[in-house]
Amino acid sequence: MLGSVNEKNAFLSELSAAEYAALRSHLAPLELRVGHCLHYLGDTVEEVVFPHCGLVAMSMPLRDNPGAAAALIGRDGLVGALGALAEAPAASDAVVHIAGHASRMSASAFRLVLDEHPSLRRRMARYSHGLVAQSQQNALCHAVHPVEARICRWLLTIQARCAGDKVPLTQSTLAQMLGVRRTTVTLIAGRLEALGIIRCHRGYMQIVNQDELERHSCECHAMLNGYVSKLLAASADGGGAVVVTTTGTGAPPPQPSRRVL
Amino acid sequence: MPLYTFELRDGSCGIADTAGVKLADRDQALGYAHHVIRELLKGGCDWQTGTWLLDVYEDHDERVFEIPFARLDETLDHLSPSLRSIIEDLRIRSLLLREAYMAARITVREARALVARSRGRPYLAADAGQRTIREDDEVDFSRRRYTAGVR
């Protein structure tokens, strides 16, 4: 199933040899530099980017405010795929927050390959569904959860996309992604550091106690991880249906999640 | 423009944002501090968060504001002004008690370390990155005394 030993992007890695061969000739290397915007809100999406490492935030800017990140894409996904498929303007900025490298291909070639390979299109639809789930979960999280729990959750999310215990983000960048002031992140990071959960360094944060960080995080991290892993497992099984129901006859309603996969 | 720095008083030794932000004047600094407090209160104010204070310093020197979180706690909005005032006062007293307890603990630990050192015995040099035997300018609790009439 692995397209190439050098490829680290999860979407590419999970393709069959035939699927990967269809994409391969269109792929070109791309360096992801911090601050680089792959596309802006409202722009035509010209290319699809498959990060092998690094982190891209899909951010929604406001008129007088940097806004907040609606979704994060690392080596687990691809940037610009939905816009390219729909030939629609980008629904958000795609800003690189952690440097890395990627493969890219033109939007027109991407559409062509997906038209010729229904299995690839199904995979793409499943991935897009996961991205929508992430955006919905983030919207809920931004709206209702305390900032400390959100910071913990985002540290876990970002750590999962970078190898090791270091999260190479400044507090300022994290604040921008969460849509809060930098001082708020600094004060919460100070509390977490005093509790021995993280250690703050210039330019990065180090996770010292993963279990405690998970305990301080909101439920969104576990919920989304569970959902996406079921989605990927169903995909690996040959595209079987993912059943999402709300059940509980006779028994007390499951809390906090009523999602049964 | 003056640099405004912040210290969160949560009953521990305090957490400082020494990098701070440059703002035009004290009114802007107050507005910024209120935003920070609202962000920290968002998602529910538990009993502990409701007792916190945010101090604002101008150019690392003068403390210009000392803002109780209870003052901005929307869950107290339904109370009558007199009852709200009592609750706010209780929360501040609760924080001051925790700070006094923390200061006493640190002093006892330091005293033990000083005695051990004077006798040439091993002693706890540091805890959680903080030196047990402090330098003169390391902790100035008098600076953190709560004063009535702050905004």
CSV table of N, CA, C and O in Angstrom, one decimal, chain A residues 105-218:
chain,number,residue,atom,x,y,z
A,105,MET,N,0.6,19.2,-6.5
A,105,MET,CA,0.2,18.9,-7.9
A,105,MET,C,-0.9,19.9,-8.2
A,105,MET,O,-1.6,20.5,-7.4
A,106,SER,N,-1.1,20.2,-9.5
A,106,SER,CA,-2.0,21.2,-9.9
A,106,SER,C,-3.4,20.7,-9.7
A,106,SER,O,-3.7,19.5,-9.7
A,107,ALA,N,-4.3,21.7,-9.5
A,107,ALA,CA,-5.7,21.3,-9.2
A,107,ALA,C,-6.4,20.6,-10.4
A,107,ALA,O,-7.1,19.7,-10.2
A,108,SER,N,-6.0,21.0,-11.6
A,108,SER,CA,-6.6,20.4,-12.8
A,108,SER,C,-6.2,19.0,-12.9
A,108,SER,O,-7.0,18.1,-13.2
A,109,ALA,N,-4.9,18.7,-12.6
A,109,ALA,CA,-4.4,17.3,-12.7
A,109,ALA,C,-5.1,16.5,-11.6
A,109,ALA,O,-5.4,15.3,-11.9
A,110,PHE,N,-5.3,17.1,-10.5
A,110,PHE,CA,-5.9,16.4,-9.3
A,110,PHE,C,-7.3,15.9,-9.7
A,110,PHE,O,-7.7,14.8,-9.5
A,111,ARG,N,-8.1,16.9,-10.3
A,111,ARG,CA,-9.4,16.6,-10.8
A,111,ARG,C,-9.4,15.4,-11.8
A,111,ARG,O,-10.3,14.5,-11.7
A,112,LEU,N,-8.5,15.5,-12.7
A,112,LEU,CA,-8.4,14.6,-13.8
A,112,LEU,C,-8.2,13.2,-13.2
A,112,LEU,O,-8.8,12.2,-13.6
A,113,VAL,N,-7.2,13.1,-12.3
A,113,VAL,CA,-6.8,11.8,-11.8
A,113,VAL,C,-8.0,11.2,-11.0
A,113,VAL,O,-8.3,10.0,-11.1
A,114,LEU,N,-8.7,12.0,-10.2
A,114,LEU,CA,-9.8,11.6,-9.4
A,114,LEU,C,-11.0,11.1,-10.3
A,114,LEU,O,-11.7,10.2,-10.0
A,115,ASP,N,-11.2,11.8,-11.5
A,115,ASP,CA,-12.2,11.4,-12.4
A,115,ASP,C,-12.0,10.0,-13.0
A,115,ASP,O,-12.9,9.3,-13.2
A,116,GLU,N,-10.7,9.7,-13.1
A,116,GLU,CA,-10.3,8.4,-13.7
A,116,GLU,C,-10.2,7.3,-12.7
A,116,GLU,O,-10.2,6.1,-13.1
A,117,HIS,N,-10.2,7.6,-11.5
A,117,HIS,CA,-10.0,6.6,-10.4
A,117,HIS,C,-11.1,6.8,-9.3
A,117,HIS,O,-10.9,7.5,-8.4
A,118,PRO,N,-12.2,6.1,-9.5
A,118,PRO,CA,-13.3,6.2,-8.5
A,118,PRO,C,-12.8,5.8,-7.1
A,118,PRO,O,-13.3,6.4,-6.1
A,119,SER,N,-11.9,4.9,-7.0
A,119,SER,CA,-11.5,4.5,-5.6
A,119,SER,C,-10.8,5.6,-4.9
A,119,SER,O,-10.9,5.9,-3.7
A,120,LEU,N,-10.0,6.4,-5.7
A,120,LEU,CA,-9.3,7.5,-5.2
A,120,LEU,C,-10.3,8.6,-4.8
A,120,LEU,O,-10.1,9.3,-3.7
A,121,ARG,N,-11.3,8.7,-5.6
A,121,ARG,CA,-12.3,9.8,-5.3
A,121,ARG,C,-13.0,9.4,-3.9
A,121,ARG,O,-13.3,10.3,-3.1
A,122,ARG,N,-13.3,8.1,-3.7
A,122,ARG,CA,-14.0,7.7,-2.5
A,122,ARG,C,-13.0,8.0,-1.3
A,122,ARG,O,-13.5,8.4,-0.2
A,123,ARG,N,-11.8,7.7,-1.5
A,123,ARG,CA,-10.8,8.0,-0.4
A,123,ARG,C,-10.8,9.5,-0.1
A,123,ARG,O,-10.8,9.9,1.1
A,124,MET,N,-10.8,10.2,-1.1
A,124,MET,CA,-10.8,11.7,-1.0
A,124,MET,C,-12.0,12.2,-0.3
A,124,MET,O,-12.0,13.0,0.6
A,125,ALA,N,-13.2,11.6,-0.6
A,125,ALA,CA,-14.5,12.0,0.0
A,125,ALA,C,-14.4,11.6,1.5
A,125,ALA,O,-14.8,12.4,2.4
A,126,ARG,N,-13.8,10.5,1.8
A,126,ARG,CA,-13.7,10.1,3.2
A,126,ARG,C,-12.8,11.0,4.0
A,126,ARG,O,-13.1,11.4,5.1
A,127,TYR,N,-11.6,11.4,3.4
A,127,TYR,CA,-10.7,12.3,4.0
A,127,TYR,C,-11.4,13.7,4.2
A,127,TYR,O,-11.3,14.3,5.3
A,128,SER,N,-12.2,14.1,3.2
A,128,SER,CA,-12.8,15.4,3.3
A,128,SER,C,-13.9,15.4,4.5
A,128,SER,O,-14.0,16.4,5.2
A,129,HIS,N,-14.5,14.3,4.6
A,129,HIS,CA,-15.5,14.1,5.7
A,129,HIS,C,-14.8,14.2,7.1
A,129,HIS,O,-15.3,14.9,8.0
A,130,GLY,N,-13.6,13.7,7.1
A,130,GLY,CA,-12.8,13.8,8.4
A,130,GLY,C,-12.4,15.2,8.7
A,130,GLY,O,-12.5,15.7,9.8
A,131,LEU,N,-12.1,16.0,7.6
A,131,LEU,CA,-11.7,17.4,7.8
A,131,LEU,C,-12.9,18.2,8.2
A,131,LEU,O,-12.8,19.1,9.1
A,132,VAL,N,-14.1,17.9,7.7
A,132,VAL,CA,-15.3,18.6,8.1
A,132,VAL,C,-15.6,18.3,9.6
A,132,VAL,O,-15.9,19.2,10.3
A,133,ALA,N,-15.4,17.0,9.9
A,133,ALA,CA,-15.6,16.6,11.3
A,133,ALA,C,-14.7,17.4,12.2
A,133,ALA,O,-15.1,17.9,13.3
A,134,GLN,N,-13.4,17.6,11.8
A,134,GLN,CA,-12.4,18.3,12.6
A,134,GLN,C,-12.9,19.8,12.7
A,134,GLN,O,-12.8,20.4,13.8
A,135,SER,N,-13.3,20.4,11.6
A,135,SER,CA,-13.8,21.8,11.7
A,135,SER,C,-15.0,22.0,12.6
A,135,SER,O,-15.0,22.9,13.4
A,136,GLN,N,-15.9,21.0,12.5
A,136,GLN,CA,-17.1,21.1,13.4
A,136,GLN,C,-16.7,21.0,14.9
A,136,GLN,O,-17.2,21.7,15.7
A,137,GLN,N,-15.8,20.0,15.1
A,137,GLN,CA,-15.4,19.8,16.5
A,137,GLN,C,-14.6,21.1,17.0
A,137,GLN,O,-14.8,21.5,18.2
A,138,ASN,N,-13.8,21.7,16.2
A,138,ASN,CA,-13.1,22.9,16.6
A,138,ASN,C,-14.0,24.1,16.8
A,138,ASN,O,-13.8,24.8,17.8
A,139,ALA,N,-15.1,24.2,16.0
A,139,ALA,CA,-16.1,25.3,16.2
A,139,ALA,C,-16.7,25.1,17.6
A,139,ALA,O,-16.9,26.1,18.3
A,140,LEU,N,-17.1,23.9,17.9
A,140,LEU,CA,-17.8,23.6,19.2
A,140,LEU,C,-16.8,23.9,20.3
A,140,LEU,O,-17.1,24.6,21.3
A,141,CYS,N,-15.6,23.4,20.1
A,141,CYS,CA,-14.5,23.6,21.2
A,141,CYS,C,-14.3,25.1,21.4
A,141,CYS,O,-14.2,25.6,22.6
A,142,HIS,N,-14.1,25.9,20.3
A,142,HIS,CA,-13.9,27.3,20.5
A,142,HIS,C,-15.0,28.0,21.2
A,142,HIS,O,-14.8,28.9,22.0
A,143,ALA,N,-16.2,27.5,21.0
A,143,ALA,CA,-17.4,28.2,21.6
A,143,ALA,C,-17.6,27.9,23.1
A,143,ALA,O,-18.1,28.7,23.8
A,144,VAL,N,-17.3,26.7,23.5
A,144,VAL,CA,-17.8,26.3,24.8
A,144,VAL,C,-16.7,25.9,25.8
A,144,VAL,O,-16.9,26.0,27.0
A,145,HIS,N,-15.5,25.6,25.4
A,145,HIS,CA,-14.5,25.0,26.3
A,145,HIS,C,-13.6,26.1,26.9
A,145,HIS,O,-13.2,27.1,26.2
A,146,PRO,N,-13.2,26.0,28.1
A,146,PRO,CA,-12.2,26.9,28.7
A,146,PRO,C,-10.9,27.0,28.0
A,146,PRO,O,-10.5,25.9,27.4
A,147,VAL,N,-10.2,28.1,28.0
A,147,VAL,CA,-9.0,28.3,27.2
A,147,VAL,C,-7.9,27.3,27.6
A,147,VAL,O,-7.2,26.8,26.8
A,148,GLU,N,-7.9,27.0,28.9
A,148,GLU,CA,-6.8,26.1,29.3
A,148,GLU,C,-7.0,24.7,28.7
A,148,GLU,O,-6.0,24.1,28.2
A,149,ALA,N,-8.2,24.2,28.7
A,149,ALA,CA,-8.5,22.9,28.1
A,149,ALA,C,-8.2,22.9,26.6
A,149,ALA,O,-7.7,22.0,26.0
A,150,ARG,N,-8.5,24.1,26.0
A,150,ARG,CA,-8.3,24.2,24.5
A,150,ARG,C,-6.8,24.2,24.2
A,150,ARG,O,-6.4,23.6,23.2
A,151,ILE,N,-6.0,24.9,25.0
A,151,ILE,CA,-4.6,24.9,24.8
A,151,ILE,C,-4.0,23.5,24.9
A,151,ILE,O,-3.2,23.1,24.1
A,152,CYS,N,-4.4,22.8,26.0
A,152,CYS,CA,-3.9,21.4,26.2
A,152,CYS,C,-4.3,20.6,25.0
A,152,CYS,O,-3.5,19.8,24.5
A,153,ARG,N,-5.5,20.7,24.5
A,153,ARG,CA,-6.0,19.9,23.4
A,153,ARG,C,-5.2,20.2,22.1
A,153,ARG,O,-4.8,19.3,21.4
A,154,TRP,N,-4.9,21.5,21.9
A,154,TRP,CA,-4.2,21.9,20.6
A,154,TRP,C,-2.7,21.4,20.7
A,154,TRP,O,-2.2,21.0,19.7
A,155,LEU,N,-2.2,21.5,21.9
A,155,LEU,CA,-0.8,21.0,22.1
A,155,LEU,C,-0.7,19.5,21.7
A,155,LEU,O,0.2,19.0,21.0
A,156,LEU,N,-1.7,18.7,22.2
A,156,LEU,CA,-1.8,17.3,21.9
A,156,LEU,C,-2.0,17.1,20.4
A,156,LEU,O,-1.4,16.2,19.8
A,157,THR,N,-2.9,17.9,19.8
A,157,THR,CA,-3.2,17.7,18.4
A,157,THR,C,-1.9,18.0,17.5
A,157,THR,O,-1.6,17.3,16.6
A,158,ILE,N,-1.2,19.1,17.9
A,158,ILE,CA,0.0,19.5,17.1
A,158,ILE,C,1.1,18.5,17.3
A,158,ILE,O,1.8,18.1,16.4
A,159,GLN,N,1.2,18.0,18.6
A,159,GLN,CA,2.3,17.0,18.9
A,159,GLN,C,2.1,15.8,18.0
A,159,GLN,O,3.0,15.2,17.6
A,160,ALA,N,0.8,15.4,17.8
A,160,ALA,CA,0.5,14.2,17.1
A,160,ALA,C,1.0,14.4,15.6
A,160,ALA,O,1.2,13.4,14.9
A,161,ARG,N,1.1,15.6,15.2
A,161,ARG,CA,1.5,15.8,13.8
A,161,ARG,C,3.0,16.1,13.6
A,161,ARG,O,3.5,16.3,12.5
A,162,CYS,N,3.7,16.2,14.8
A,162,CYS,CA,5.1,16.4,14.8
A,162,CYS,C,5.7,15.3,15.6
A,162,CYS,O,5.2,14.9,16.6
A,163,ALA,N,6.8,14.7,15.1
A,163,ALA,CA,7.4,13.6,15.9
A,163,ALA,C,8.0,14.2,17.2
A,163,ALA,O,8.5,15.3,17.2
A,164,GLY,N,8.0,13.4,18.2
A,164,GLY,CA,8.6,13.8,19.5
A,164,GLY,C,7.7,14.6,20.4
A,164,GLY,O,6.6,14.7,20.2
A,165,ASP,N,8.4,15.1,21.5
A,165,ASP,CA,7.6,15.7,22.6
A,165,ASP,C,7.6,17.3,22.4
A,165,ASP,O,7.1,18.0,23.3
A,166,LYS,N,8.3,17.7,21.4
A,166,LYS,CA,8.4,19.2,21.2
A,166,LYS,C,7.4,19.7,20.3
A,166,LYS,O,7.2,19.2,19.2
A,167,VAL,N,6.8,20.8,20.7
A,167,VAL,CA,5.8,21.5,19.8
A,167,VAL,C,6.4,22.8,19.3
A,167,VAL,O,6.5,23.8,20.1
A,168,PRO,N,6.9,22.8,18.1
A,168,PRO,CA,7.7,24.0,17.7
A,168,PRO,C,6.9,25.2,17.3
A,168,PRO,O,6.8,25.6,16.1
A,169,LEU,N,6.2,25.7,18.3
A,169,LEU,CA,5.3,26.9,18.0
A,169,LEU,C,5.6,27.9,19.1
A,169,LEU,O,5.8,27.5,20.3
A,170,THR,N,5.6,29.2,18.8
A,170,THR,CA,5.7,30.2,19.8
A,170,THR,C,4.3,30.4,20.4
A,170,THR,O,3.3,30.0,19.8
A,171,GLN,N,4.3,31.0,21.6
A,171,GLN,CA,3.0,31.3,22.3
A,171,GLN,C,2.2,32.2,21.5
A,171,GLN,O,0.9,32.2,21.4
A,172,SER,N,2.9,33.1,20.8
A,172,SER,CA,2.2,34.1,19.9
A,172,SER,C,1.4,33.4,18.8
A,172,SER,O,0.2,33.7,18.5
A,173,THR,N,2.0,32.4,18.2
A,173,THR,CA,1.4,31.6,17.1
A,173,THR,C,0.2,30.8,17.6
A,173,THR,O,-0.8,30.8,17.0
A,174,LEU,N,0.5,30.2,18.8
A,174,LEU,CA,-0.6,29.4,19.4
A,174,LEU,C,-1.8,30.3,19.7
A,174,LEU,O,-3.0,29.9,19.4
A,175,ALA,N,-1.5,31.5,20.2
A,175,ALA,CA,-2.6,32.4,20.5
A,175,ALA,C,-3.4,32.8,19.2
A,175,ALA,O,-4.6,32.9,19.2
A,176,GLN,N,-2.7,33.0,18.2
A,176,GLN,CA,-3.3,33.4,16.9
A,176,GLN,C,-4.2,32.2,16.4
A,176,GLN,O,-5.3,32.5,15.9
A,177,MET,N,-3.7,31.0,16.5
A,177,MET,CA,-4.5,29.9,16.1
A,177,MET,C,-5.8,29.7,16.9
A,177,MET,O,-6.8,29.3,16.4
A,178,LEU,N,-5.7,30.0,18.2
A,178,LEU,CA,-6.8,29.8,19.1
A,178,LEU,C,-7.7,31.1,19.1
A,178,LEU,O,-8.8,31.0,19.7
A,179,GLY,N,-7.3,32.1,18.5
A,179,GLY,CA,-8.1,33.4,18.5
A,179,GLY,C,-8.2,34.0,19.9
A,179,GLY,O,-9.2,34.6,20.2
A,180,VAL,N,-7.1,33.9,20.6
A,180,VAL,CA,-7.0,34.6,21.9
A,180,VAL,C,-5.8,35.5,22.0
A,180,VAL,O,-4.9,35.4,21.1
A,181,ARG,N,-5.6,36.3,23.0
A,181,ARG,CA,-4.5,37.1,23.2
A,181,ARG,C,-3.3,36.3,23.6
A,181,ARG,O,-3.4,35.4,24.4
A,182,ARG,N,-2.1,36.8,23.2
A,182,ARG,CA,-0.8,36.1,23.5
A,182,ARG,C,-0.6,36.1,25.1
A,182,ARG,O,-0.2,35.0,25.6
A,183,THR,N,-1.0,37.1,25.8
A,183,THR,CA,-0.9,37.1,27.2
A,183,THR,C,-1.7,35.9,27.8
A,183,THR,O,-1.2,35.3,28.8
A,184,THR,N,-2.9,35.7,27.3
A,184,THR,CA,-3.7,34.6,27.8
A,184,THR,C,-2.9,33.2,27.7
A,184,THR,O,-2.9,32.5,28.7
A,185,VAL,N,-2.3,33.0,26.5
A,185,VAL,CA,-1.6,31.8,26.3
A,185,VAL,C,-0.4,31.7,27.3
A,185,VAL,O,-0.1,30.7,27.9
A,186,THR,N,0.3,32.9,27.4
A,186,THR,CA,1.5,32.9,28.3
A,186,THR,C,1.1,32.5,29.7
A,186,THR,O,1.8,31.8,30.4
A,187,LEU,N,0.0,33.1,30.2
A,187,LEU,CA,-0.4,32.9,31.6
A,187,LEU,C,-0.8,31.4,31.8
A,187,LEU,O,-0.4,30.8,32.8
A,188,ILE,N,-1.5,30.9,30.8
A,188,ILE,CA,-1.9,29.4,31.0
A,188,ILE,C,-0.7,28.5,30.8
A,188,ILE,O,-0.6,27.6,31.6
A,189,ALA,N,0.2,28.9,29.9
A,189,ALA,CA,1.4,28.1,29.8
A,189,ALA,C,2.2,28.1,31.1
A,189,ALA,O,2.8,27.1,31.5
A,190,GLY,N,2.2,29.2,31.7
A,190,GLY,CA,2.9,29.4,33.0
A,190,GLY,C,2.3,28.5,34.0
A,190,GLY,O,3.0,27.8,34.8
A,191,ARG,N,1.0,28.4,34.1
A,191,ARG,CA,0.3,27.5,35.0
A,191,ARG,C,0.6,26.0,34.7
A,191,ARG,O,0.9,25.3,35.6
A,192,LEU,N,0.6,25.7,33.4
A,192,LEU,CA,0.9,24.3,33.1
A,192,LEU,C,2.3,23.9,33.4
A,192,LEU,O,2.6,22.8,33.8
A,193,GLU,N,3.2,24.9,33.2
A,193,GLU,CA,4.6,24.7,33.5
A,193,GLU,C,4.8,24.5,35.0
A,193,GLU,O,5.5,23.6,35.5
A,194,ALA,N,4.1,25.3,35.8
A,194,ALA,CA,4.2,25.2,37.3
A,194,ALA,C,3.7,23.8,37.8
A,194,ALA,O,4.1,23.3,38.8
A,195,LEU,N,2.7,23.3,37.0
A,195,LEU,CA,2.2,21.9,37.4
A,195,LEU,C,3.0,20.8,36.8
A,195,LEU,O,2.7,19.6,37.0
A,196,GLY,N,4.1,21.2,36.1
A,196,GLY,CA,5.0,20.1,35.6
A,196,GLY,C,4.5,19.4,34.4
A,196,GLY,O,4.9,18.3,34.1
A,197,ILE,N,3.6,20.0,33.7
A,197,ILE,CA,3.0,19.4,32.5
A,197,ILE,C,3.8,19.7,31.2
A,197,ILE,O,4.0,18.8,30.4
A,198,ILE,N,4.2,20.9,31.1
A,198,ILE,CA,4.9,21.3,29.9
A,198,ILE,C,6.1,22.2,30.4
A,198,ILE,O,6.2,22.6,31.5
A,199,ARG,N,7.1,22.4,29.4
A,199,ARG,CA,8.2,23.3,29.7
A,199,ARG,C,8.3,24.3,28.5
A,199,ARG,O,8.2,23.8,27.4
A,200,CYS,N,8.3,25.5,28.9
A,200,CYS,CA,8.3,26.5,27.8
A,200,CYS,C,9.8,27.0,27.5
A,200,CYS,O,10.5,27.2,28.4
A,201,HIS,N,10.1,27.0,26.2
A,201,HIS,CA,11.4,27.4,25.8
A,201,HIS,C,11.2,28.5,24.7
A,201,HIS,O,10.1,28.6,24.2
A,202,ARG,N,12.3,29.1,24.3
A,202,ARG,CA,12.1,30.1,23.3
A,202,ARG,C,11.8,29.4,22.0
A,202,ARG,O,12.7,28.6,21.5
A,203,GLY,N,10.7,29.7,21.4
A,203,GLY,CA,10.3,29.2,20.1
A,203,GLY,C,9.7,27.8,20.1
A,203,GLY,O,9.2,27.3,19.1
A,204,TYR,N,9.6,27.1,21.3
A,204,TYR,CA,8.9,25.9,21.3
A,204,TYR,C,8.4,25.5,22.7
A,204,TYR,O,8.9,26.1,23.7
A,205,MET,N,7.5,24.6,22.8
A,205,MET,CA,7.0,24.1,24.1
A,205,MET,C,7.3,22.6,24.1
A,205,MET,O,7.1,21.9,23.1
A,206,GLN,N,7.7,22.1,25.3
A,206,GLN,CA,8.0,20.7,25.4
A,206,GLN,C,7.0,20.0,26.3
A,206,GLN,O,6.7,20.6,27.4
A,207,ILE,N,6.4,18.9,25.9
A,207,ILE,CA,5.5,18.2,26.7
A,207,ILE,C,6.2,17.3,27.7
A,207,ILE,O,7.0,16.4,27.2
A,208,VAL,N,6.1,17.5,28.9
A,208,VAL,CA,6.8,16.8,30.0
A,208,VAL,C,5.9,15.6,30.5
A,208,VAL,O,6.4,14.5,30.7
A,209,ASN,N,4.7,15.9,30.7
A,209,ASN,CA,3.8,14.9,31.2
A,209,ASN,C,2.5,14.7,30.3
A,209,ASN,O,1.6,15.5,30.5
A,210,GLN,N,2.6,13.8,29.5
A,210,GLN,CA,1.6,13.6,28.5
A,210,GLN,C,0.2,13.2,29.1
A,210,GLN,O,-0.8,13.7,28.7
A,211,ASP,N,0.3,12.3,30.1
A,211,ASP,CA,-1.0,11.9,30.8
A,211,ASP,C,-1.7,13.1,31.4
A,211,ASP,O,-2.9,13.2,31.3
A,212,GLU,N,-1.0,13.9,32.1
A,212,GLU,CA,-1.6,15.1,32.7
A,212,GLU,C,-2.1,16.1,31.7
A,212,GLU,O,-3.2,16.7,31.9
A,213,LEU,N,-1.4,16.2,30.6
A,213,LEU,CA,-1.8,17.1,29.5
A,213,LEU,C,-3.2,16.6,29.0
A,213,LEU,O,-4.1,17.4,28.7
A,214,GLU,N,-3.3,15.3,28.8
A,214,GLU,CA,-4.5,14.7,28.3
A,214,GLU,C,-5.7,14.9,29.3
A,214,GLU,O,-6.8,15.2,29.0
A,215,ARG,N,-5.3,14.8,30.6
A,215,ARG,CA,-6.3,15.0,31.7
A,215,ARG,C,-6.8,16.5,31.7
A,215,ARG,O,-8.0,16.7,32.0
A,216,HIS,N,-5.9,17.4,31.4
A,216,HIS,CA,-6.3,18.8,31.4
A,216,HIS,C,-7.0,19.2,30.1
A,216,HIS,O,-7.6,20.3,30.0
A,217,SER,N,-6.9,18.4,29.1
A,217,SER,CA,-7.4,18.7,27.8
A,217,SER,C,-9.0,18.5,27.8
A,217,SER,O,-9.5,17.7,28.6
A,218,CYS,N,-9.7,19.1,26.9
A,218,CYS,CA,-11.1,18.9,26.8
A,218,CYS,C,-11.4,17.6,26.1
A,218,CYS,O,-10.4,17.0,25.5
